[in-house]
Amino acid sequence: MGKTLLTYVITIEPKVTPIGSWEIIINALTGEVLSARDKAYYYNGEDEKQGNKRHRKEFIKRKKSTVNGSGFVYETDPLTATLNVYGGQYVDANDATNPALDAARSSVTLLDITQTGGEFFLTGPYAEIQDFEAPNKGVFSQGTSVFNFNRNQDAFEAVNVYYHIDKSMRYYNETLGLNVKPYQYNSGVRVDPSGLSGADNSHYLPGSGRLAFGEGCVDDAEDADVIIHELGHGIHDWITNGATSAYLGEGNGDYLAASYKRSFAQWSPSDASYDFMFGWDGNNPCWPGRTTADTRSYPNGLIGLQGGAAHFDGEMWSSTLMEIWDIIGREKTDKAFIEGIAMTNSNTNQEQAAIAVRQAAIDMGVAGGYTCEDIQVFTDRFTARGYNLPTYTCTLSVAAFETKPIVMFPNPTKGALTFKNLTETYNISVFNMLGQKIKNHTLSTSQNSLDVSHFASGTYFIKFYGADTVLKFVKQ
């Protein structure tokens, strides 16, 4: 039998070489280092371990406020935005810009950035640009809230990362109503858009809950697939309280990235790029990228965890989830996925995760918007892949599924809200986050809108009297 040792387990994330999130196991009696393992999650499977020095300004004594700014980004990358393929003017060319790549940018609103005195920072409730890995380029604060840059300028990647992470985290927490936040700190997701000593890789650091993006070949922070994939590693960590499974992590990240990109409805299913993962950063001379059109069967198609095989095996998991996505839509698939993965642990395999995701949809049921037909889609697609699921028969009554909850759109909104499935006249009240009543109103089948254009930006609740219904919306 093996000998039991008293040990210390510590995590360090060096400022200099070797960068990473290192788990060190030390013999508590002798001080001998028993093992040292980099636990960071890298999106393309090649663990680049180089270092940096932190260089960050703190403005503790100056008054802070939040404002909405604006900036140029790629939605979701220059090829997807313009429906082009890699080549011609649409190439990296050592980070050079040109008229075609400039025209591929979109001007977007940067929500809730921080103003400190006369300086504006890409720091908000859901994302925060930091500088904790080499090359040290700062946090790109400036004296205006307009962050208009091109890809040849380092600040462009910072704006791109802030926008896509902020948008995604708002969606998970506000649109889906989930609690998806880092447990390592109480602020927006901390991210360095120029890290890994410039290597062609990116990673999530579980010790500190931070993300960093490399700059080799195409800058990783120019491609939303890379950004959301790494955010996906964070989400996996946060919702399982650190109990991540190596059998799921890469597929989880690819799924969330694919779900995000496909929600923009840019590529059509007949396009070869429809299923590309890392369509700008990869699928080109830089590296092959991955796909969500994998056809292998579980478990015979598995390779294992050696080398970069976890990334390859993850294609089976992400491809199956995207098959479900294409049938029942983004919100239902995403919510069942996140709620299901939250029930997994460090030993969960793909089959067990499939059971958990379907069970999450079953548990949410009609109140969560899931019909018997939706549950059957989970069953059919998971079973077709080879996952062995317990037998389940939907027993909810037809009447229950015919009951349509009151819904409103658009949410978030800048002007008016429109309500669907109103069957009578409703007296409603709008409350702010402090519980203060802001407005009374009456809705009916003929008067089904509410003007909130004069409301301050923020989160509000609408109470329907006599209907046992409370809805939440965000005013931009």
Tab-separated table of C-alpha atoms in Angstrom:
chain	number	residue	atom	x	y	z
A	1	MET	CA	0.000	0.000	0.000
A	2	GLY	CA	1.106	3.602	-0.649
A	3	LYS	CA	2.384	5.773	2.183
A	4	THR	CA	0.250	8.703	3.388
A	5	LEU	CA	2.057	12.057	3.466
A	6	LEU	CA	1.124	15.341	5.077
A	7	THR	CA	1.418	17.961	2.346
A	8	TYR	CA	0.759	21.597	1.568
A	9	VAL	CA	-0.969	22.516	-1.697
A	10	ILE	CA	-0.425	26.074	-2.884
A	11	THR	CA	-1.270	27.916	-6.098
A	12	ILE	CA	0.994	30.582	-7.572
A	13	GLU	CA	0.647	32.629	-10.752
A	14	PRO	CA	4.132	34.067	-11.414
A	15	LYS	CA	4.673	37.555	-12.742
A	16	VAL	CA	7.756	36.290	-14.592
A	17	THR	CA	8.660	33.051	-16.364
A	18	PRO	CA	7.102	30.541	-16.118
A	19	ILE	CA	3.661	32.149	-16.426
A	20	GLY	CA	0.607	30.050	-15.698
A	21	SER	CA	-1.462	28.927	-12.721
A	22	TRP	CA	0.875	26.548	-10.897
A	23	GLU	CA	-0.333	24.017	-8.335
A	24	ILE	CA	2.625	23.158	-6.069
A	25	ILE	CA	2.471	20.158	-3.710
A	26	ILE	CA	5.078	20.274	-0.903
A	27	ASN	CA	6.008	17.684	1.731
A	28	ALA	CA	4.941	19.386	4.970
A	29	LEU	CA	7.726	17.694	6.975
A	30	THR	CA	10.748	18.026	4.669
A	31	GLY	CA	9.809	20.935	2.421
A	32	GLU	CA	10.444	18.806	-0.671
A	33	VAL	CA	8.471	19.834	-3.765
A	34	LEU	CA	6.568	16.704	-4.757
A	35	SER	CA	4.939	18.065	-7.902
A	36	ALA	CA	4.420	21.267	-9.854
A	37	ARG	CA	1.660	21.405	-12.447
A	38	ASP	CA	0.366	24.247	-14.594
A	39	LYS	CA	-3.433	24.214	-14.127
A	40	ALA	CA	-4.203	27.036	-16.579
A	41	TYR	CA	-6.608	26.242	-19.436
A	42	TYR	CA	-5.218	26.939	-22.926
A	43	TYR	CA	-7.565	27.222	-25.876
A	44	ASN	CA	-5.441	25.398	-28.471
A	45	GLY	CA	-3.806	22.782	-26.268
A	46	GLU	CA	-0.234	24.084	-26.395
A	47	ASP	CA	0.696	25.246	-22.899
A	48	GLU	CA	2.841	28.341	-23.351
A	49	LYS	CA	4.496	29.139	-20.035
A	50	GLN	CA	6.240	32.497	-20.176
A	51	GLY	CA	6.118	35.473	-17.865
A	52	ASN	CA	5.671	39.127	-17.061
A	53	LYS	CA	5.703	41.917	-14.536
A	54	ARG	CA	2.494	43.542	-13.419
A	55	HIS	CA	2.045	47.192	-14.299
A	56	ARG	CA	-1.247	48.636	-13.178
A	57	LYS	CA	-2.348	52.095	-11.992
A	58	GLU	CA	-4.656	52.451	-9.024
A	59	PHE	CA	-6.884	55.509	-8.526
A	60	ILE	CA	-8.156	54.944	-5.012
A	61	LYS	CA	-8.819	58.486	-3.837
A	62	ARG	CA	-10.513	59.789	-6.976
A	63	LYS	CA	-14.263	59.669	-7.381
A	64	LYS	CA	-15.536	57.011	-9.765
A	65	SER	CA	-18.722	56.843	-11.808
A	66	THR	CA	-20.011	54.709	-14.658
A	67	VAL	CA	-20.970	55.957	-18.097
A	68	ASN	CA	-21.691	54.416	-21.464
A	69	GLY	CA	-18.889	54.782	-23.984
A	70	SER	CA	-18.489	53.656	-27.572
A	71	GLY	CA	-15.864	51.900	-29.640
A	72	PHE	CA	-15.018	49.815	-32.685
A	73	VAL	CA	-15.108	46.005	-32.440
A	74	TYR	CA	-15.375	42.934	-34.641
A	75	GLU	CA	-18.776	41.216	-34.437
A	76	THR	CA	-17.751	38.488	-34.088
A	77	ASP	CA	-14.628	38.539	-36.274
A	78	PRO	CA	-13.808	40.273	-39.584
A	79	LEU	CA	-14.526	37.196	-41.707
A	80	THR	CA	-17.873	36.439	-40.088
A	81	ALA	CA	-18.894	40.103	-40.127
A	82	THR	CA	-18.305	40.324	-43.885
A	83	LEU	CA	-18.997	36.680	-44.862
A	84	ASN	CA	-15.503	36.265	-46.279
A	85	VAL	CA	-12.801	33.609	-46.032
A	86	TYR	CA	-9.173	33.997	-45.031
A	87	GLY	CA	-7.144	35.446	-47.920
A	88	GLY	CA	-6.641	38.581	-49.970
A	89	GLN	CA	-7.070	41.616	-47.730
A	90	TYR	CA	-8.529	39.390	-45.000
A	91	VAL	CA	-5.219	38.147	-43.587
A	92	ASP	CA	-3.250	38.899	-40.432
A	93	ALA	CA	-0.168	40.353	-42.194
A	94	ASN	CA	1.617	40.867	-38.876
A	95	ASP	CA	-1.292	42.787	-37.341
A	96	ALA	CA	-1.493	45.284	-40.212
A	97	THR	CA	-4.806	46.906	-41.029
A	98	ASN	CA	-6.276	47.817	-44.416
A	99	PRO	CA	-9.541	49.294	-45.762
A	100	ALA	CA	-11.311	45.910	-45.809
A	101	LEU	CA	-10.408	45.037	-42.215
A	102	ASP	CA	-11.308	48.546	-41.064
A	103	ALA	CA	-14.684	48.299	-42.812
A	104	ALA	CA	-15.355	45.005	-40.991
A	105	ARG	CA	-15.520	46.845	-37.658
A	106	SER	CA	-18.794	47.806	-35.981
A	107	SER	CA	-19.383	50.790	-33.722
A	108	VAL	CA	-20.947	49.580	-30.464
A	109	THR	CA	-21.963	50.930	-27.066
A	110	LEU	CA	-19.569	50.067	-24.251
A	111	LEU	CA	-21.881	49.737	-21.271
A	112	ASP	CA	-21.021	50.989	-17.782
A	113	ILE	CA	-17.352	51.836	-18.262
A	114	THR	CA	-15.682	53.696	-15.392
A	115	GLN	CA	-14.972	57.418	-15.356
A	116	THR	CA	-12.426	58.602	-12.793
A	117	GLY	CA	-12.010	62.340	-12.982
A	118	GLY	CA	-11.439	63.074	-16.644
A	119	GLU	CA	-10.175	59.592	-17.474
A	120	PHE	CA	-12.168	56.637	-18.802
A	121	PHE	CA	-11.367	52.989	-18.051
A	122	LEU	CA	-12.608	49.773	-19.630
A	123	THR	CA	-13.874	48.629	-16.246
A	124	GLY	CA	-17.494	47.733	-15.603
A	125	PRO	CA	-19.697	45.421	-13.537
A	126	TYR	CA	-19.140	42.460	-15.863
A	127	ALA	CA	-15.654	42.989	-17.335
A	128	GLU	CA	-12.422	44.729	-16.396
A	129	ILE	CA	-9.331	45.251	-18.542
A	130	GLN	CA	-6.150	44.659	-16.532
A	131	ASP	CA	-2.443	44.265	-17.311
A	132	PHE	CA	-0.960	41.340	-15.393
A	133	GLU	CA	1.059	39.484	-18.056
A	134	ALA	CA	3.786	40.505	-20.481
A	135	PRO	CA	3.939	42.329	-22.821
A	136	ASN	CA	2.957	45.132	-20.441
A	137	LYS	CA	0.841	47.560	-22.438
A	138	GLY	CA	-1.256	49.158	-19.710
A	139	VAL	CA	-5.028	49.239	-19.301
A	140	PHE	CA	-5.727	51.621	-22.214
A	141	SER	CA	-7.437	54.319	-20.178
A	142	GLN	CA	-7.895	57.636	-21.967
A	143	GLY	CA	-9.448	61.086	-21.720
A	144	THR	CA	-12.520	60.314	-23.842
A	145	SER	CA	-15.278	57.682	-23.709
A	146	VAL	CA	-14.908	57.070	-27.459
A	147	PHE	CA	-12.599	54.067	-27.961
A	148	ASN	CA	-12.224	54.054	-31.749
A	149	PHE	CA	-9.181	52.081	-32.867
A	150	ASN	CA	-8.090	49.760	-35.676
A	151	ARG	CA	-6.504	46.317	-35.328
A	152	ASN	CA	-2.998	47.718	-35.712
A	153	GLN	CA	-3.464	49.595	-32.428
A	154	ASP	CA	-3.129	47.611	-29.183
A	155	ALA	CA	-6.178	49.256	-27.628
A	156	PHE	CA	-8.442	47.662	-30.250
A	157	GLU	CA	-8.094	44.221	-28.656
A	158	ALA	CA	-8.880	45.658	-25.221
A	159	VAL	CA	-12.106	47.218	-26.508
A	160	ASN	CA	-13.025	44.012	-28.339
A	161	VAL	CA	-12.509	41.866	-25.239
A	162	TYR	CA	-14.403	44.238	-22.959
A	163	TYR	CA	-17.391	44.361	-25.299
A	164	HIS	CA	-17.749	40.624	-25.911
A	165	ILE	CA	-17.231	39.566	-22.286
A	166	ASP	CA	-19.542	42.289	-20.968
A	167	LYS	CA	-22.232	41.351	-23.489
A	168	SER	CA	-21.956	37.644	-22.690
A	169	MET	CA	-21.963	38.052	-18.919
A	170	ARG	CA	-24.997	40.352	-19.087
A	171	TYR	CA	-26.771	37.719	-21.161
A	172	TYR	CA	-26.024	34.873	-18.727
A	173	ASN	CA	-26.920	36.866	-15.623
A	174	GLU	CA	-29.677	39.211	-16.775
A	175	THR	CA	-31.341	37.630	-19.813
A	176	LEU	CA	-31.135	34.026	-18.598
A	177	GLY	CA	-31.446	35.029	-14.943
A	178	LEU	CA	-28.544	32.833	-13.811
A	179	ASN	CA	-25.831	33.501	-11.250
A	180	VAL	CA	-22.641	33.242	-13.287
A	181	LYS	CA	-19.825	35.199	-11.646
A	182	PRO	CA	-16.242	34.589	-10.511
A	183	TYR	CA	-15.897	33.304	-6.964
A	184	GLN	CA	-12.278	34.486	-6.716
A	185	TYR	CA	-13.236	38.191	-6.560
A	186	ASN	CA	-16.287	40.435	-6.447
A	187	SER	CA	-16.009	42.425	-9.677
A	188	GLY	CA	-16.257	42.061	-13.427
A	189	VAL	CA	-14.268	39.360	-15.206
A	190	ARG	CA	-10.607	40.375	-15.085
A	191	VAL	CA	-8.802	40.043	-18.390
A	192	ASP	CA	-5.482	40.961	-19.978
A	193	PRO	CA	-5.950	41.401	-23.750
A	194	SER	CA	-2.179	41.243	-24.368
A	195	GLY	CA	-0.670	38.407	-22.360
A	196	LEU	CA	1.291	35.144	-22.494
A	197	SER	CA	4.429	37.099	-23.469
A	198	GLY	CA	2.923	37.491	-26.928
A	199	ALA	CA	2.627	33.739	-27.591
A	200	ASP	CA	0.052	32.267	-29.973
A	201	ASN	CA	-2.238	30.978	-27.226
A	202	SER	CA	-4.660	32.153	-24.546
A	203	HIS	CA	-5.620	30.828	-21.146
A	204	TYR	CA	-7.917	30.934	-18.137
A	205	LEU	CA	-6.142	30.999	-14.769
A	206	PRO	CA	-8.231	29.100	-12.194
A	207	GLY	CA	-6.172	30.263	-9.231
A	208	SER	CA	-7.101	33.910	-9.743
A	209	GLY	CA	-10.128	33.543	-12.047
A	210	ARG	CA	-8.537	35.733	-14.728
A	211	LEU	CA	-8.213	35.451	-18.518
A	212	ALA	CA	-5.303	36.434	-20.765
A	213	PHE	CA	-4.953	36.448	-24.543
A	214	GLY	CA	-1.836	36.008	-26.666
A	215	GLU	CA	-0.771	37.848	-29.794
A	216	GLY	CA	0.960	35.265	-31.989
A	217	CYS	CA	-0.277	35.178	-35.598
A	218	VAL	CA	-3.816	36.665	-35.409
A	219	ASP	CA	-4.177	38.429	-32.058
A	220	ASP	CA	-6.456	36.101	-30.081
A	221	ALA	CA	-8.501	38.971	-28.659
A	222	GLU	CA	-9.673	39.872	-32.179
A	223	ASP	CA	-11.710	36.653	-32.409
A	224	ALA	CA	-14.827	36.328	-30.239
A	225	ASP	CA	-14.544	32.537	-30.519
A	226	VAL	CA	-11.288	32.631	-28.547
A	227	ILE	CA	-12.641	35.206	-26.095
A	228	ILE	CA	-15.811	33.272	-25.239
A	229	HIS	CA	-14.018	29.910	-25.266
A	230	GLU	CA	-11.704	31.127	-22.507
A	231	LEU	CA	-14.638	32.738	-20.709
A	232	GLY	CA	-16.268	29.304	-20.970
A	233	HIS	CA	-13.423	27.791	-18.943
A	234	GLY	CA	-14.096	30.433	-16.323
A	235	ILE	CA	-17.829	29.739	-16.302
A	236	HIS	CA	-17.156	26.001	-15.930
A	237	ASP	CA	-14.942	26.808	-12.930
A	238	TRP	CA	-17.327	29.307	-11.327
A	239	ILE	CA	-20.572	27.323	-11.563
A	240	THR	CA	-18.936	24.142	-10.213
A	241	ASN	CA	-17.002	26.031	-7.506
A	242	GLY	CA	-13.704	24.753	-8.858
A	243	ALA	CA	-14.783	21.162	-9.584
A	244	THR	CA	-14.054	21.284	-13.320
A	245	SER	CA	-13.791	18.125	-15.401
A	246	ALA	CA	-10.981	17.699	-17.924
A	247	TYR	CA	-13.386	15.569	-19.967
A	248	LEU	CA	-15.725	18.543	-20.498
A	249	GLY	CA	-13.788	21.801	-20.313
A	250	GLU	CA	-12.718	22.188	-23.930
A	251	GLY	CA	-16.088	21.153	-25.341
A	252	ASN	CA	-17.842	23.476	-22.903
A	253	GLY	CA	-15.741	26.412	-24.070
A	254	ASP	CA	-16.283	25.595	-27.732
A	255	TYR	CA	-20.040	25.267	-27.213
A	256	LEU	CA	-20.445	28.631	-25.495
A	257	ALA	CA	-18.292	30.294	-28.166
A	258	ALA	CA	-20.291	28.699	-30.989
A	259	SER	CA	-23.590	29.569	-29.308
A	260	TYR	CA	-22.533	33.193	-28.979
A	261	LYS	CA	-21.361	33.528	-32.583
A	262	ARG	CA	-24.347	31.729	-34.076
A	263	SER	CA	-26.712	34.064	-32.212
A	264	PHE	CA	-25.598	36.855	-34.564
A	265	ALA	CA	-27.131	34.866	-37.473
A	266	GLN	CA	-24.333	35.823	-39.875
A	267	TRP	CA	-23.386	32.512	-41.502
A	268	SER	CA	-26.080	30.223	-42.917
A	269	PRO	CA	-26.051	26.425	-42.419
A	270	SER	CA	-24.989	25.948	-46.045
A	271	ASP	CA	-21.771	27.944	-45.496
A	272	ALA	CA	-18.610	25.977	-44.754
A	273	SER	CA	-17.731	28.515	-42.058
A	274	TYR	CA	-21.021	27.915	-40.214
A	275	ASP	CA	-19.382	25.300	-37.986
A	276	PHE	CA	-15.866	26.756	-37.831
A	277	MET	CA	-14.440	27.293	-34.374
A	278	PHE	CA	-11.886	30.114	-34.249
A	279	GLY	CA	-12.836	31.184	-37.767
A	280	TRP	CA	-10.438	34.163	-37.822
A	281	ASP	CA	-7.715	33.066	-35.410
A	282	GLY	CA	-7.643	29.526	-36.857
A	283	ASN	CA	-8.839	27.604	-39.910
A	284	ASN	CA	-5.970	29.301	-41.756
A	285	PRO	CA	-2.149	29.033	-42.024
A	286	CYS	CA	-1.859	29.983	-38.327
A	287	TRP	CA	-3.440	26.738	-37.097
A	288	PRO	CA	-6.305	24.405	-38.161
A	289	GLY	CA	-8.935	25.543	-35.647
A	290	ARG	CA	-11.790	23.218	-34.688
A	291	THR	CA	-15.381	22.457	-35.701
A	292	THR	CA	-18.890	21.977	-34.313
A	293	ALA	CA	-19.738	19.548	-37.123
A	294	ASP	CA	-18.004	16.516	-35.631
A	295	THR	CA	-19.649	13.195	-36.584
A	296	ARG	CA	-17.821	10.743	-34.308
A	297	SER	CA	-19.800	8.507	-31.968
A	298	TYR	CA	-19.389	8.239	-28.206
A	299	PRO	CA	-17.525	6.481	-26.655
A	300	ASN	CA	-15.644	4.785	-29.511
A	301	GLY	CA	-14.632	8.108	-31.027
A	302	LEU	CA	-12.823	9.261	-27.893
A	303	ILE	CA	-9.056	9.590	-27.908
A	304	GLY	CA	-8.462	10.488	-24.264
A	305	LEU	CA	-6.800	13.263	-22.311
A	306	GLN	CA	-3.204	12.846	-23.479
A	307	GLY	CA	-1.605	15.731	-25.336
A	308	GLY	CA	-4.197	17.974	-26.935
A	309	ALA	CA	-6.764	15.187	-27.297
A	310	ALA	CA	-9.142	16.796	-24.794
A	311	HIS	CA	-9.645	19.579	-27.342
A	312	PHE	CA	-10.325	17.055	-30.119
A	313	ASP	CA	-12.711	14.981	-27.996
A	314	GLY	CA	-14.492	18.158	-26.948
A	315	GLU	CA	-15.666	18.580	-30.538
A	316	MET	CA	-18.095	15.683	-30.019
A	317	TRP	CA	-19.647	17.382	-26.993
A	318	SER	CA	-19.894	20.864	-28.521
A	319	SER	CA	-21.199	19.518	-31.841
A	320	THR	CA	-24.019	17.632	-30.134
A	321	LEU	CA	-25.044	20.678	-28.116
A	322	MET	CA	-25.100	22.818	-31.260
A	323	GLU	CA	-27.386	20.256	-32.925
A	324	ILE	CA	-29.818	20.853	-30.059
A	325	TRP	CA	-29.259	24.628	-30.344
A	326	ASP	CA	-30.258	24.560	-34.009
A	327	ILE	CA	-33.592	22.930	-33.118
A	328	ILE	CA	-34.785	24.595	-29.891
A	329	GLY	CA	-32.767	27.818	-29.967
A	330	ARG	CA	-30.085	29.573	-27.991
A	331	GLU	CA	-31.712	30.521	-24.692
A	332	LYS	CA	-33.218	27.118	-23.909
A	333	THR	CA	-30.041	25.262	-24.834
A	334	ASP	CA	-27.740	27.675	-23.008
A	335	LYS	CA	-29.803	27.695	-19.830
A	336	ALA	CA	-30.104	23.902	-19.659
A	337	PHE	CA	-26.395	23.619	-20.427
A	338	ILE	CA	-25.289	25.990	-17.660
A	339	GLU	CA	-27.741	24.604	-15.090
A	340	GLY	CA	-26.718	21.068	-16.032
A	341	ILE	CA	-22.963	21.648	-15.933
A	342	ALA	CA	-23.436	23.254	-12.507
A	343	MET	CA	-24.483	19.782	-11.290
A	344	THR	CA	-21.261	18.117	-12.500
A	345	ASN	CA	-17.919	17.552	-10.769
A	346	SER	CA	-14.279	16.880	-11.593
A	347	ASN	CA	-14.966	13.258	-12.574
A	348	THR	CA	-17.941	13.861	-14.882
A	349	ASN	CA	-17.634	12.510	-18.417
A	350	GLN	CA	-19.582	13.547	-21.518
A	351	GLU	CA	-22.331	10.964	-21.055
A	352	GLN	CA	-22.921	11.989	-17.444
A	353	ALA	CA	-22.946	15.637	-18.495
A	354	ALA	CA	-25.584	14.873	-21.127
A	355	ILE	CA	-27.758	13.297	-18.442
A	356	ALA	CA	-27.286	16.373	-16.237
A	357	VAL	CA	-28.115	18.853	-19.012
A	358	ARG	CA	-31.307	17.025	-19.953
A	359	GLN	CA	-32.254	16.725	-16.285
A	360	ALA	CA	-31.820	20.476	-15.876
A	361	ALA	CA	-34.312	21.045	-18.691
A	362	ILE	CA	-36.718	18.542	-17.114
A	363	ASP	CA	-36.401	20.226	-13.716
A	364	MET	CA	-37.079	23.692	-15.140
A	365	GLY	CA	-40.057	22.306	-17.052
A	366	VAL	CA	-42.846	24.447	-18.394
A	367	ALA	CA	-42.068	27.228	-15.921
A	368	GLY	CA	-38.685	27.537	-17.603
A	369	GLY	CA	-40.193	27.382	-21.068
A	370	TYR	CA	-39.407	23.720	-21.838
A	371	THR	CA	-42.038	21.589	-23.568
A	372	CYS	CA	-42.163	17.823	-23.889
A	373	GLU	CA	-40.973	18.304	-27.466
A	374	ASP	CA	-37.911	20.197	-26.213
A	375	ILE	CA	-37.031	17.427	-23.755
A	376	GLN	CA	-37.349	14.908	-26.573
A	377	VAL	CA	-34.852	16.893	-28.648
A	378	PHE	CA	-32.282	16.568	-25.855
A	379	THR	CA	-33.007	12.844	-25.665
A	380	ASP	CA	-32.846	12.281	-29.424
A	381	ARG	CA	-29.639	14.208	-30.127
A	382	PHE	CA	-27.765	12.896	-27.087
A	383	THR	CA	-28.817	9.312	-27.850
A	384	ALA	CA	-27.859	9.666	-31.517
A	385	ARG	CA	-24.338	10.637	-30.437
A	386	GLY	CA	-24.065	7.495	-28.325
A	387	TYR	CA	-24.738	8.862	-24.845
A	388	ASN	CA	-26.791	6.348	-22.854
A	389	LEU	CA	-29.579	8.270	-21.073
A	390	PRO	CA	-32.091	6.921	-18.540
A	391	THR	CA	-35.561	6.352	-19.932
A	392	TYR	CA	-37.812	9.352	-19.381
A	393	THR	CA	-41.463	9.877	-20.273
A	394	CYS	CA	-42.810	13.410	-20.218
A	395	THR	CA	-45.858	13.479	-17.925
A	396	LEU	CA	-46.765	17.165	-17.882
A	397	SER	CA	-50.335	17.745	-18.984
A	398	VAL	CA	-51.243	19.193	-22.361
A	399	ALA	CA	-53.043	22.019	-20.563
A	400	ALA	CA	-49.854	22.957	-18.752
A	401	PHE	CA	-47.971	23.281	-22.012
A	402	GLU	CA	-50.746	25.343	-23.562
A	403	THR	CA	-50.419	27.948	-20.805
A	404	LYS	CA	-48.289	30.737	-22.235
A	405	PRO	CA	-46.517	33.007	-19.767
A	406	ILE	CA	-46.505	36.759	-20.260
A	407	VAL	CA	-43.334	37.789	-22.062
A	408	MET	CA	-41.843	41.153	-23.027
A	409	PHE	CA	-39.363	42.365	-25.612
A	410	PRO	CA	-36.896	43.789	-26.430
A	411	ASN	CA	-34.899	43.224	-23.282
A	412	PRO	CA	-32.598	45.118	-22.738
A	413	THR	CA	-34.415	48.143	-24.181
A	414	LYS	CA	-33.735	51.806	-24.855
A	415	GLY	CA	-37.353	52.846	-25.438
A	416	ALA	CA	-40.589	50.861	-25.208
A	417	LEU	CA	-41.383	47.347	-23.996
A	418	THR	CA	-43.958	45.240	-25.829
A	419	PHE	CA	-45.860	42.455	-24.042
A	420	LYS	CA	-47.182	39.191	-25.497
A	421	ASN	CA	-49.711	36.630	-24.242
A	422	LEU	CA	-51.902	39.185	-22.449
A	423	THR	CA	-55.355	37.650	-21.975
A	424	GLU	CA	-57.041	40.371	-19.899
A	425	THR	CA	-56.449	43.818	-18.395
A	426	TYR	CA	-53.537	44.006	-15.941
A	427	ASN	CA	-52.564	46.702	-13.463
A	428	ILE	CA	-48.797	46.804	-13.161
A	429	SER	CA	-46.138	48.678	-11.189
A	430	VAL	CA	-42.486	49.213	-12.056
A	431	PHE	CA	-39.902	49.074	-9.246
A	432	ASN	CA	-36.187	49.864	-9.240
A	433	MET	CA	-33.473	47.766	-7.572
A	434	LEU	CA	-34.069	49.596	-4.274
A	435	GLY	CA	-37.698	48.482	-4.225
A	436	GLN	CA	-38.972	51.983	-4.968
A	437	LYS	CA	-42.087	52.235	-7.130
A	438	ILE	CA	-41.272	54.189	-10.299
A	439	LYS	CA	-44.463	53.933	-12.334
A	440	ASN	CA	-48.003	52.532	-12.384
A	441	HIS	CA	-49.506	51.435	-15.676
A	442	THR	CA	-52.323	49.391	-17.209
A	443	LEU	CA	-51.823	46.762	-19.908
A	444	SER	CA	-54.416	44.978	-22.012
A	445	THR	CA	-54.728	43.054	-25.250
A	446	SER	CA	-55.122	46.354	-27.123
A	447	GLN	CA	-52.663	48.428	-25.047
A	448	ASN	CA	-49.676	46.123	-24.810
A	449	SER	CA	-46.694	48.481	-24.560
A	450	LEU	CA	-44.872	50.433	-21.861
A	451	ASP	CA	-42.666	53.464	-22.592
A	452	VAL	CA	-39.517	53.438	-20.438
A	453	SER	CA	-37.397	55.765	-22.584
A	454	HIS	CA	-37.266	58.328	-19.773
A	455	PHE	CA	-36.031	55.792	-17.190
A	456	ALA	CA	-32.426	55.941	-16.015
A	457	SER	CA	-30.178	53.096	-17.141
A	458	GLY	CA	-30.413	50.094	-14.846
A	459	THR	CA	-32.397	47.010	-13.851
A	460	TYR	CA	-36.135	47.185	-13.056
A	461	PHE	CA	-38.937	44.822	-12.041
A	462	ILE	CA	-42.562	44.814	-13.248
A	463	LYS	CA	-45.199	43.391	-10.912
A	464	PHE	CA	-48.476	42.179	-12.442
A	465	TYR	CA	-51.241	42.454	-9.836
A	466	GLY	CA	-53.574	39.475	-9.787
A	467	ALA	CA	-51.382	37.405	-12.093
A	468	ASP	CA	-48.614	36.265	-9.714
A	469	THR	CA	-46.048	37.456	-12.258
A	470	VAL	CA	-42.897	39.554	-11.875
A	471	LEU	CA	-40.710	40.336	-14.885
A	472	LYS	CA	-37.235	41.877	-14.944
A	473	PHE	CA	-35.884	44.183	-17.630
A	474	VAL	CA	-32.774	46.244	-18.270
A	475	LYS	CA	-33.009	49.853	-19.445
A	476	GLN	CA	-29.980	50.839	-21.518
